[in-house]
PDB file of C-alpha atoms in Angstrom:
ATOM      1  CA  MET F   1     -76.398 -50.306  41.214  1.00  0.00           C
ATOM      2  CA  SER F   2     -72.785 -50.924  40.233  1.00  0.00           C
ATOM      3  CA  THR F   3     -71.474 -49.488  36.987  1.00  0.00           C
ATOM      4  CA  PRO F   4     -71.282 -52.097  34.179  1.00  0.00           C
ATOM      5  CA  THR F   5     -67.674 -51.386  33.234  1.00  0.00           C
ATOM      6  CA  ALA F   6     -67.839 -53.734  30.231  1.00  0.00           C
ATOM      7  CA  ASN F   7     -69.798 -51.051  28.368  1.00  0.00           C
ATOM      8  CA  VAL F   8     -67.184 -48.406  29.149  1.00  0.00           C
ATOM      9  CA  LYS F   9     -64.330 -50.703  28.150  1.00  0.00           C
ATOM     10  CA  ALA F  10     -66.042 -51.615  24.876  1.00  0.00           C
ATOM     11  CA  TYR F  11     -66.681 -47.951  24.079  1.00  0.00           C
ATOM     12  CA  TYR F  12     -63.051 -46.911  24.511  1.00  0.00           C
ATOM     13  CA  ASP F  13     -61.712 -50.055  22.842  1.00  0.00           C
ATOM     14  CA  SER F  14     -63.719 -49.087  19.763  1.00  0.00           C
ATOM     15  CA  CYS F  15     -62.346 -45.564  19.360  1.00  0.00           C
ATOM     16  CA  PRO F  16     -58.932 -44.679  20.861  1.00  0.00           C
ATOM     17  CA  GLU F  17     -58.335 -42.251  17.989  1.00  0.00           C
ATOM     18  CA  LYS F  18     -61.593 -40.418  18.794  1.00  0.00           C
ATOM     19  CA  GLU F  19     -60.526 -39.629  22.367  1.00  0.00           C
ATOM     20  CA  TRP F  20     -57.042 -38.662  21.177  1.00  0.00           C
ATOM     21  CA  GLU F  21     -58.572 -36.192  18.720  1.00  0.00           C
ATOM     22  CA  ARG F  22     -61.167 -34.989  21.237  1.00  0.00           C
ATOM     23  CA  LEU F  23     -58.459 -33.663  23.526  1.00  0.00           C
ATOM     24  CA  ALA F  24     -56.640 -32.152  20.566  1.00  0.00           C
ATOM     25  CA  ASN F  25     -59.819 -30.318  19.594  1.00  0.00           C
ATOM     26  CA  ALA F  26     -60.946 -29.498  23.146  1.00  0.00           C
ATOM     27  CA  ARG F  27     -58.015 -27.166  23.618  1.00  0.00           C
ATOM     28  CA  LEU F  28     -59.398 -25.249  26.577  1.00  0.00           C
ATOM     29  CA  GLU F  29     -59.783 -28.377  28.692  1.00  0.00           C
ATOM     30  CA  PHE F  30     -56.301 -29.621  27.864  1.00  0.00           C
ATOM     31  CA  ASP F  31     -54.513 -26.255  28.031  1.00  0.00           C
ATOM     32  CA  ILE F  32     -56.116 -25.119  31.283  1.00  0.00           C
ATOM     33  CA  ASN F  33     -55.565 -28.490  32.954  1.00  0.00           C
ATOM     34  CA  MET F  34     -51.923 -28.578  31.839  1.00  0.00           C
ATOM     35  CA  SER F  35     -51.344 -25.065  33.164  1.00  0.00           C
ATOM     36  CA  PHE F  36     -52.211 -26.333  36.650  1.00  0.00           C
ATOM     37  CA  LEU F  37     -50.608 -29.780  36.421  1.00  0.00           C
ATOM     38  CA  THR F  38     -47.236 -28.383  35.389  1.00  0.00           C
ATOM     39  CA  ARG F  39     -47.113 -26.133  38.440  1.00  0.00           C
ATOM     40  CA  TYR F  40     -46.371 -29.289  40.446  1.00  0.00           C
ATOM     41  CA  ILE F  41     -45.208 -31.987  38.010  1.00  0.00           C
ATOM     42  CA  LYS F  42     -41.558 -31.416  37.116  1.00  0.00           C
ATOM     43  CA  PRO F  43     -38.922 -33.148  34.950  1.00  0.00           C
ATOM     44  CA  GLY F  44     -37.624 -36.285  36.637  1.00  0.00           C
ATOM     45  CA  ASP F  45     -40.766 -36.787  38.722  1.00  0.00           C
ATOM     46  CA  THR F  46     -42.669 -40.069  38.559  1.00  0.00           C
ATOM     47  CA  LEU F  47     -46.338 -40.037  37.593  1.00  0.00           C
ATOM     48  CA  LEU F  48     -49.132 -42.599  37.406  1.00  0.00           C
ATOM     49  CA  ASP F  49     -51.824 -41.711  34.867  1.00  0.00           C
ATOM     50  CA  LEU F  50     -54.825 -43.779  35.982  1.00  0.00           C
ATOM     51  CA  GLY F  51     -57.484 -43.929  33.309  1.00  0.00           C
ATOM     52  CA  GLY F  52     -55.067 -42.114  31.031  1.00  0.00           C
ATOM     53  CA  GLY F  53     -56.914 -43.053  27.851  1.00  0.00           C
ATOM     54  CA  PRO F  54     -54.839 -42.861  24.661  1.00  0.00           C
ATOM     55  CA  GLY F  55     -52.145 -40.858  26.415  1.00  0.00           C
ATOM     56  CA  ARG F  56     -52.635 -37.160  25.634  1.00  0.00           C
ATOM     57  CA  TYR F  57     -51.577 -36.003  29.092  1.00  0.00           C
ATOM     58  CA  ALA F  58     -49.115 -38.853  29.571  1.00  0.00           C
ATOM     59  CA  LEU F  59     -47.180 -38.040  26.412  1.00  0.00           C
ATOM     60  CA  ALA F  60     -47.280 -34.282  26.964  1.00  0.00           C
ATOM     61  CA  LEU F  61     -45.754 -34.803  30.401  1.00  0.00           C
ATOM     62  CA  ALA F  62     -43.254 -37.385  29.132  1.00  0.00           C
ATOM     63  CA  GLN F  63     -42.081 -34.755  26.643  1.00  0.00           C
ATOM     64  CA  ARG F  64     -41.274 -32.601  29.672  1.00  0.00           C
ATOM     65  CA  GLY F  65     -39.057 -35.299  31.151  1.00  0.00           C
ATOM     66  CA  VAL F  66     -41.583 -36.871  33.521  1.00  0.00           C
ATOM     67  CA  GLU F  67     -41.372 -40.650  34.078  1.00  0.00           C
ATOM     68  CA  VAL F  68     -44.931 -41.703  33.225  1.00  0.00           C
ATOM     69  CA  THR F  69     -46.807 -44.952  33.802  1.00  0.00           C
ATOM     70  CA  LEU F  70     -50.259 -45.156  32.217  1.00  0.00           C
ATOM     71  CA  CYS F  71     -53.034 -47.550  33.199  1.00  0.00           C
ATOM     72  CA  ASP F  72     -56.360 -47.610  31.365  1.00  0.00           C
ATOM     73  CA  LEU F  73     -59.411 -49.848  31.443  1.00  0.00           C
ATOM     74  CA  SER F  74     -59.186 -50.170  27.659  1.00  0.00           C
ATOM     75  CA  PRO F  75     -56.361 -52.338  26.269  1.00  0.00           C
ATOM     76  CA  GLU F  76     -56.778 -50.505  22.960  1.00  0.00           C
ATOM     77  CA  ASN F  77     -56.194 -47.155  24.652  1.00  0.00           C
ATOM     78  CA  ALA F  78     -53.066 -48.453  26.386  1.00  0.00           C
ATOM     79  CA  ALA F  79     -51.747 -49.893  23.115  1.00  0.00           C
ATOM     80  CA  PHE F  80     -52.516 -46.640  21.288  1.00  0.00           C
ATOM     81  CA  ALA F  81     -50.592 -44.663  23.923  1.00  0.00           C
ATOM     82  CA  LEU F  82     -47.577 -46.950  23.548  1.00  0.00           C
ATOM     83  CA  GLN F  83     -47.727 -46.567  19.774  1.00  0.00           C
ATOM     84  CA  LYS F  84     -47.814 -42.770  20.035  1.00  0.00           C
ATOM     85  CA  ALA F  85     -44.927 -42.827  22.507  1.00  0.00           C
ATOM     86  CA  GLU F  86     -42.855 -44.971  20.145  1.00  0.00           C
ATOM     87  CA  GLU F  87     -43.612 -42.635  17.231  1.00  0.00           C
ATOM     88  CA  ALA F  88     -42.449 -39.679  19.315  1.00  0.00           C
ATOM     89  CA  SER F  89     -39.401 -41.544  20.729  1.00  0.00           C
ATOM     90  CA  LEU F  90     -40.737 -41.064  24.261  1.00  0.00           C
ATOM     91  CA  SER F  91     -40.382 -43.391  27.228  1.00  0.00           C
ATOM     92  CA  LEU F  92     -43.754 -44.614  28.522  1.00  0.00           C
ATOM     93  CA  GLN F  93     -44.931 -47.589  30.544  1.00  0.00           C
ATOM     94  CA  ALA F  94     -48.549 -48.533  29.788  1.00  0.00           C
ATOM     95  CA  PHE F  95     -50.877 -51.418  30.590  1.00  0.00           C
ATOM     96  CA  ALA F  96     -54.587 -52.181  30.881  1.00  0.00           C
ATOM     97  CA  GLY F  97     -56.471 -52.472  34.153  1.00  0.00           C
ATOM     98  CA  ASP F  98     -59.266 -51.146  36.350  1.00  0.00           C
ATOM     99  CA  ALA F  99     -58.154 -48.058  38.294  1.00  0.00           C
ATOM    100  CA  ARG F 100     -59.744 -49.478  41.435  1.00  0.00           C
ATOM    101  CA  GLU F 101     -57.376 -52.464  41.274  1.00  0.00           C
ATOM    102  CA  ILE F 102     -54.147 -50.556  40.681  1.00  0.00           C
ATOM    103  CA  ALA F 103     -52.627 -51.757  43.967  1.00  0.00           C
ATOM    104  CA  LEU F 104     -52.748 -55.290  42.526  1.00  0.00           C
ATOM    105  CA  LEU F 105     -51.143 -54.189  39.257  1.00  0.00           C
ATOM    106  CA  THR F 106     -48.155 -52.220  40.549  1.00  0.00           C
ATOM    107  CA  HIS F 107     -46.452 -51.798  43.912  1.00  0.00           C
ATOM    108  CA  GLU F 108     -44.576 -48.680  42.831  1.00  0.00           C
ATOM    109  CA  MET F 109     -45.189 -45.385  44.639  1.00  0.00           C
ATOM    110  CA  PHE F 110     -45.375 -42.205  42.558  1.00  0.00           C
ATOM    111  CA  ASP F 111     -44.736 -38.503  43.047  1.00  0.00           C
ATOM    112  CA  HIS F 112     -48.011 -37.660  41.293  1.00  0.00           C
ATOM    113  CA  VAL F 113     -51.202 -39.450  40.272  1.00  0.00           C
ATOM    114  CA  LEU F 114     -53.740 -38.402  37.650  1.00  0.00           C
ATOM    115  CA  LEU F 115     -57.282 -39.761  37.998  1.00  0.00           C
ATOM    116  CA  MET F 116     -58.736 -37.919  35.022  1.00  0.00           C
ATOM    117  CA  GLY F 117     -61.219 -40.347  33.540  1.00  0.00           C
ATOM    118  CA  PRO F 118     -62.351 -43.126  35.906  1.00  0.00           C
ATOM    119  CA  LEU F 119     -64.638 -40.850  37.937  1.00  0.00           C
ATOM    120  CA  TYR F 120     -66.525 -40.010  34.725  1.00  0.00           C
ATOM    121  CA  HIS F 121     -67.954 -43.519  34.640  1.00  0.00           C
ATOM    122  CA  LEU F 122     -68.578 -44.754  38.197  1.00  0.00           C
ATOM    123  CA  TRP F 123     -72.236 -44.370  39.148  1.00  0.00           C
ATOM    124  CA  GLU F 124     -72.055 -45.167  42.862  1.00  0.00           C
ATOM    125  CA  GLU F 125     -70.271 -43.030  45.426  1.00  0.00           C
ATOM    126  CA  GLN F 126     -68.750 -46.162  46.953  1.00  0.00           C
ATOM    127  CA  GLU F 127     -67.178 -46.975  43.575  1.00  0.00           C
ATOM    128  CA  ARG F 128     -65.758 -43.465  43.275  1.00  0.00           C
ATOM    129  CA  GLU F 129     -64.371 -43.739  46.795  1.00  0.00           C
ATOM    130  CA  GLU F 130     -62.703 -47.032  45.846  1.00  0.00           C
ATOM    131  CA  ALA F 131     -61.073 -45.370  42.853  1.00  0.00           C
ATOM    132  CA  MET F 132     -59.809 -42.488  44.995  1.00  0.00           C
ATOM    133  CA  ARG F 133     -58.436 -44.791  47.687  1.00  0.00           C
ATOM    134  CA  ALA F 134     -56.723 -46.917  45.057  1.00  0.00           C
ATOM    135  CA  ALA F 135     -55.141 -43.847  43.462  1.00  0.00           C
ATOM    136  CA  LEU F 136     -53.976 -42.514  46.817  1.00  0.00           C
ATOM    137  CA  SER F 137     -52.506 -45.910  47.726  1.00  0.00           C
ATOM    138  CA  ARG F 138     -49.945 -45.401  44.925  1.00  0.00           C
ATOM    139  CA  LEU F 139     -49.205 -41.736  45.801  1.00  0.00           C
ATOM    140  CA  LYS F 140     -46.297 -40.788  48.023  1.00  0.00           C
ATOM    141  CA  PRO F 141     -47.104 -38.632  51.068  1.00  0.00           C
ATOM    142  CA  GLY F 142     -46.695 -35.023  49.994  1.00  0.00           C
ATOM    143  CA  GLY F 143     -47.431 -35.949  46.379  1.00  0.00           C
ATOM    144  CA  THR F 144     -50.166 -34.405  44.281  1.00  0.00           C
ATOM    145  CA  ILE F 145     -53.283 -35.962  42.823  1.00  0.00           C
ATOM    146  CA  ALA F 146     -55.411 -34.486  40.043  1.00  0.00           C
ATOM    147  CA  ALA F 147     -58.937 -35.891  39.787  1.00  0.00           C
ATOM    148  CA  ALA F 148     -61.410 -34.910  37.083  1.00  0.00           C
ATOM    149  CA  PHE F 149     -65.196 -35.051  36.943  1.00  0.00           C
ATOM    150  CA  ILE F 150     -67.720 -34.396  34.203  1.00  0.00           C
ATOM    151  CA  GLY F 151     -69.801 -31.443  35.371  1.00  0.00           C
ATOM    152  CA  SER F 152     -73.552 -31.858  35.719  1.00  0.00           C
ATOM    153  CA  TYR F 153     -74.230 -29.156  33.109  1.00  0.00           C
ATOM    154  CA  ALA F 154     -71.952 -30.769  30.501  1.00  0.00           C
ATOM    155  CA  GLY F 155     -74.793 -32.358  28.552  1.00  0.00           C
ATOM    156  CA  LEU F 156     -76.760 -29.116  28.486  1.00  0.00           C
ATOM    157  CA  ILE F 157     -73.742 -27.116  27.318  1.00  0.00           C
ATOM    158  CA  TYR F 158     -72.818 -29.711  24.687  1.00  0.00           C
ATOM    159  CA  ASP F 159     -76.309 -29.824  23.191  1.00  0.00           C
ATOM    160  CA  MET F 160     -76.817 -26.062  23.334  1.00  0.00           C
ATOM    161  CA  ARG F 161     -73.513 -25.424  21.558  1.00  0.00           C
ATOM    162  CA  ASP F 162     -73.236 -28.342  19.127  1.00  0.00           C
ATOM    163  CA  TYR F 163     -76.656 -30.018  18.749  1.00  0.00           C
ATOM    164  CA  PRO F 164     -79.414 -27.540  19.683  1.00  0.00           C
ATOM    165  CA  ALA F 165     -82.110 -29.617  17.966  1.00  0.00           C
ATOM    166  CA  ASP F 166     -81.458 -32.376  20.521  1.00  0.00           C
ATOM    167  CA  VAL F 167     -83.769 -30.485  22.877  1.00  0.00           C
ATOM    168  CA  LEU F 168     -86.597 -32.056  20.823  1.00  0.00           C
ATOM    169  CA  ASN F 169     -85.317 -35.544  21.707  1.00  0.00           C
ATOM    170  CA  PRO F 170     -87.548 -36.918  24.496  1.00  0.00           C
ATOM    171  CA  GLY F 171     -84.639 -38.979  25.813  1.00  0.00           C
ATOM    172  CA  ILE F 172     -82.576 -35.918  26.677  1.00  0.00           C
ATOM    173  CA  LEU F 173     -85.325 -34.376  28.781  1.00  0.00           C
ATOM    174  CA  ASP F 174     -84.663 -36.755  31.680  1.00  0.00           C
ATOM    175  CA  LEU F 175     -81.119 -35.405  31.898  1.00  0.00           C
ATOM    176  CA  PHE F 176     -82.330 -31.818  31.830  1.00  0.00           C
ATOM    177  CA  GLU F 177     -84.968 -32.558  34.472  1.00  0.00           C
ATOM    178  CA  LEU F 178     -82.200 -33.670  36.840  1.00  0.00           C
ATOM    179  CA  LEU F 179     -80.680 -30.203  36.468  1.00  0.00           C
ATOM    180  CA  VAL F 180     -83.983 -28.677  37.544  1.00  0.00           C
ATOM    181  CA  GLN F 181     -83.993 -31.042  40.536  1.00  0.00           C
ATOM    182  CA  GLN F 182     -80.326 -30.210  41.277  1.00  0.00           C
ATOM    183  CA  LYS F 183     -79.242 -33.845  41.111  1.00  0.00           C
ATOM    184  CA  PRO F 184     -76.255 -35.552  39.455  1.00  0.00           C
ATOM    185  CA  PHE F 185     -76.736 -37.842  36.476  1.00  0.00           C
ATOM    186  CA  ALA F 186     -75.805 -41.533  36.423  1.00  0.00           C
ATOM    187  CA  GLY F 187     -76.747 -43.517  33.349  1.00  0.00           C
ATOM    188  CA  ARG F 188     -76.294 -43.897  29.632  1.00  0.00           C
ATOM    189  CA  ALA F 189     -74.787 -40.892  27.811  1.00  0.00           C
ATOM    190  CA  PHE F 190     -71.919 -41.204  25.298  1.00  0.00           C
ATOM    191  CA  THR F 191     -71.346 -44.406  27.262  1.00  0.00           C
ATOM    192  CA  ASP F 192     -72.204 -45.261  30.865  1.00  0.00           C
ATOM    193  CA  ALA F 193     -71.362 -42.008  32.619  1.00  0.00           C
ATOM    194  CA  TYR F 194     -71.644 -39.979  35.799  1.00  0.00           C
ATOM    195  CA  PHE F 195     -72.094 -36.187  35.726  1.00  0.00           C
ATOM    196  CA  GLU F 196     -71.291 -34.615  39.110  1.00  0.00           C
ATOM    197  CA  ARG F 197     -72.683 -31.434  40.603  1.00  0.00           C
ATOM    198  CA  HIS F 198     -69.829 -29.066  41.301  1.00  0.00           C
ATOM    199  CA  GLN F 199     -71.145 -28.495  44.840  1.00  0.00           C
ATOM    200  CA  ASN F 200     -70.478 -32.155  45.663  1.00  0.00           C
ATOM    201  CA  VAL F 201     -66.797 -32.336  44.727  1.00  0.00           C
ATOM    202  CA  LEU F 202     -65.113 -30.680  47.708  1.00  0.00           C
ATOM    203  CA  PRO F 203     -67.258 -32.530  50.285  1.00  0.00           C
ATOM    204  CA  PHE F 204     -66.369 -35.778  48.495  1.00  0.00           C
ATOM    205  CA  MET F 205     -62.656 -34.962  48.561  1.00  0.00           C
ATOM    206  CA  ALA F 206     -62.864 -34.065  52.257  1.00  0.00           C
ATOM    207  CA  LYS F 207     -63.218 -37.809  52.950  1.00  0.00           C
ATOM    208  CA  PHE F 208     -59.553 -38.325  52.066  1.00  0.00           C
ATOM    209  CA  PRO F 209     -56.251 -37.113  53.597  1.00  0.00           C
ATOM    210  CA  LEU F 210     -55.814 -34.263  51.140  1.00  0.00           C
ATOM    211  CA  GLU F 211     -54.940 -30.598  51.228  1.00  0.00           C
ATOM    212  CA  THR F 212     -56.920 -28.853  48.510  1.00  0.00           C
ATOM    213  CA  LEU F 213     -54.669 -26.900  46.146  1.00  0.00           C
ATOM    214  CA  HIS F 214     -57.084 -26.077  43.307  1.00  0.00           C
ATOM    215  CA  PHE F 215     -60.662 -26.725  42.233  1.00  0.00           C
ATOM    216  CA  LEU F 216     -61.565 -25.353  38.835  1.00  0.00           C
ATOM    217  CA  SER F 217     -63.586 -25.412  35.654  1.00  0.00           C
ATOM    218  CA  SER F 218     -61.389 -26.934  32.962  1.00  0.00           C
ATOM    219  CA  GLU F 219     -63.063 -24.734  30.354  1.00  0.00           C
ATOM    220  CA  SER F 220     -63.253 -21.680  32.631  1.00  0.00           C
ATOM    221  CA  PHE F 221     -66.374 -19.721  31.601  1.00  0.00           C
ATOM    222  CA  PHE F 222     -65.919 -20.522  27.930  1.00  0.00           C
ATOM    223  CA  ALA F 223     -67.420 -23.974  27.239  1.00  0.00           C
ATOM    224  CA  PRO F 224     -70.681 -22.625  25.737  1.00  0.00           C
ATOM    225  CA  CYS F 225     -68.740 -20.606  23.145  1.00  0.00           C
ATOM    226  CA  SER F 226     -65.544 -22.651  22.851  1.00  0.00           C
ATOM    227  CA  ASP F 227     -66.086 -23.259  19.126  1.00  0.00           C
ATOM    228  CA  ARG F 228     -65.787 -19.527  18.478  1.00  0.00           C
ATOM    229  CA  LEU F 229     -62.526 -19.318  20.402  1.00  0.00           C
ATOM    230  CA  TYR F 230     -61.075 -22.277  18.488  1.00  0.00           C
ATOM    231  CA  ALA F 231     -61.979 -20.603  15.193  1.00  0.00           C
ATOM    232  CA  ALA F 232     -60.283 -17.345  16.178  1.00  0.00           C
ATOM    233  CA  PRO F 233     -56.677 -16.457  15.271  1.00  0.00           C
ATOM    234  CA  GLU F 234     -54.109 -18.080  17.560  1.00  0.00           C
ATOM    235  CA  GLU F 235     -53.161 -14.825  19.285  1.00  0.00           C
ATOM    236  CA  VAL F 236     -56.833 -14.211  20.098  1.00  0.00           C
ATOM    237  CA  TYR F 237     -57.231 -17.747  21.491  1.00  0.00           C
ATOM    238  CA  GLN F 238     -54.106 -17.356  23.625  1.00  0.00           C
ATOM    239  CA  GLU F 239     -55.399 -14.127  25.172  1.00  0.00           C
ATOM    240  CA  TRP F 240     -58.712 -15.753  26.043  1.00  0.00           C
ATOM    241  CA  LEU F 241     -56.829 -18.771  27.430  1.00  0.00           C
ATOM    242  CA  SER F 242     -54.730 -16.518  29.650  1.00  0.00           C
ATOM    243  CA  LEU F 243     -57.874 -14.845  30.958  1.00  0.00           C
ATOM    244  CA  GLY F 244     -59.591 -18.192  31.393  1.00  0.00           C
ATOM    245  CA  ILE F 245     -56.766 -19.510  33.573  1.00  0.00           C
ATOM    246  CA  ARG F 246     -57.119 -16.491  35.836  1.00  0.00           C
ATOM    247  CA  LEU F 247     -60.895 -16.942  36.098  1.00  0.00           C
ATOM    248  CA  CYS F 248     -61.323 -20.728  36.202  1.00  0.00           C
ATOM    249  CA  GLU F 249     -61.079 -21.134  39.990  1.00  0.00           C
ATOM    250  CA  LEU F 250     -63.825 -18.621  40.702  1.00  0.00           C
ATOM    251  CA  PRO F 251     -66.916 -20.331  42.149  1.00  0.00           C
ATOM    252  CA  ASP F 252     -68.983 -18.554  39.491  1.00  0.00           C
ATOM    253  CA  ALA F 253     -67.070 -20.460  36.772  1.00  0.00           C
ATOM    254  CA  LEU F 254     -67.891 -23.939  38.061  1.00  0.00           C
ATOM    255  CA  PRO F 255     -71.430 -24.259  36.604  1.00  0.00           C
ATOM    256  CA  PHE F 256     -69.965 -23.451  33.170  1.00  0.00           C
ATOM    257  CA  ALA F 257     -67.681 -26.500  33.302  1.00  0.00           C
ATOM    258  CA  GLU F 258     -67.973 -29.483  31.050  1.00  0.00           C
ATOM    259  CA  HIS F 259     -65.099 -30.887  33.121  1.00  0.00           C
ATOM    260  CA  LEU F 260     -64.076 -30.107  36.693  1.00  0.00           C
ATOM    261  CA  LEU F 261     -60.525 -30.559  37.985  1.00  0.00           C
ATOM    262  CA  TYR F 262     -59.502 -31.053  41.611  1.00  0.00           C
ATOM    263  CA  VAL F 263     -55.819 -30.862  42.550  1.00  0.00           C
ATOM    264  CA  GLY F 264     -54.763 -31.864  46.056  1.00  0.00           C
ATOM    265  CA  ARG F 265     -51.720 -32.855  48.097  1.00  0.00           C
ATOM    266  CA  LYS F 266     -51.656 -36.103  50.081  1.00  0.00           C
ATOM    267  CA  THR F 267     -51.077 -35.246  53.736  1.00  0.00           C
ATOM    268  CA  LYS F 268     -50.753 -38.752  55.210  1.00  0.00           C
ATOM    269  CA  GLU F 269     -51.286 -42.419  54.470  1.00  0.00           C
ATOM    270  CA  LEU F 270     -54.832 -43.757  54.314  1.00  0.00           C
TER     271      LEU F 270
END
């Protein structure tokens, strides 16, 4: 069954500020991801941020001198990103569109592509493959792609940490039963969403002409207790962040992820 993208578009159109603030508050995800992205993305490089939302990563990279183009399914997200760029006197190109149709929206080739959002919402593997092929079609050979997934344990971690009483909600039990059965989730969550098992990511990426550079938990081991780290003094948070970056690629860290990040290099054309 194909993903009804109208639901996803309507969700993000209704709350660009919410996603902007989510990434500001979810510091581990943003800080760990940025620590890996900036190993490859340098000032003067060109970057396509596919599914870039309200522009948190796009603007952070533009501040570093990267030439960023953002495309998002939500026109409100794209407009919000442009507004934030104008407020910060940053150069940003942004427009609305489906990531799977990016080849119809721009013919430009980029040094780097981010696909850190669309794979959260595509239920069928064929749809996720389409999104990957579309992203790679705009990536120069030798360029890097960063693709993000919601981890299959994200709902469990979120409820355990933030809403423990939700375990009494009969509707959540179907999601938890999939964990027992070791299956991914595709269905209605915060909107229509897909939660991937970490064991499936590298086999999925092996379908494409990519050299794997990194595969990691964007929260390292710390998602279940992230609220405590955010409440700690800044120097304490920074020490935990430093440790988390060193640990986040360990296979043992992957089940603790709310978000998984794959970074690869394109080895040849599709």
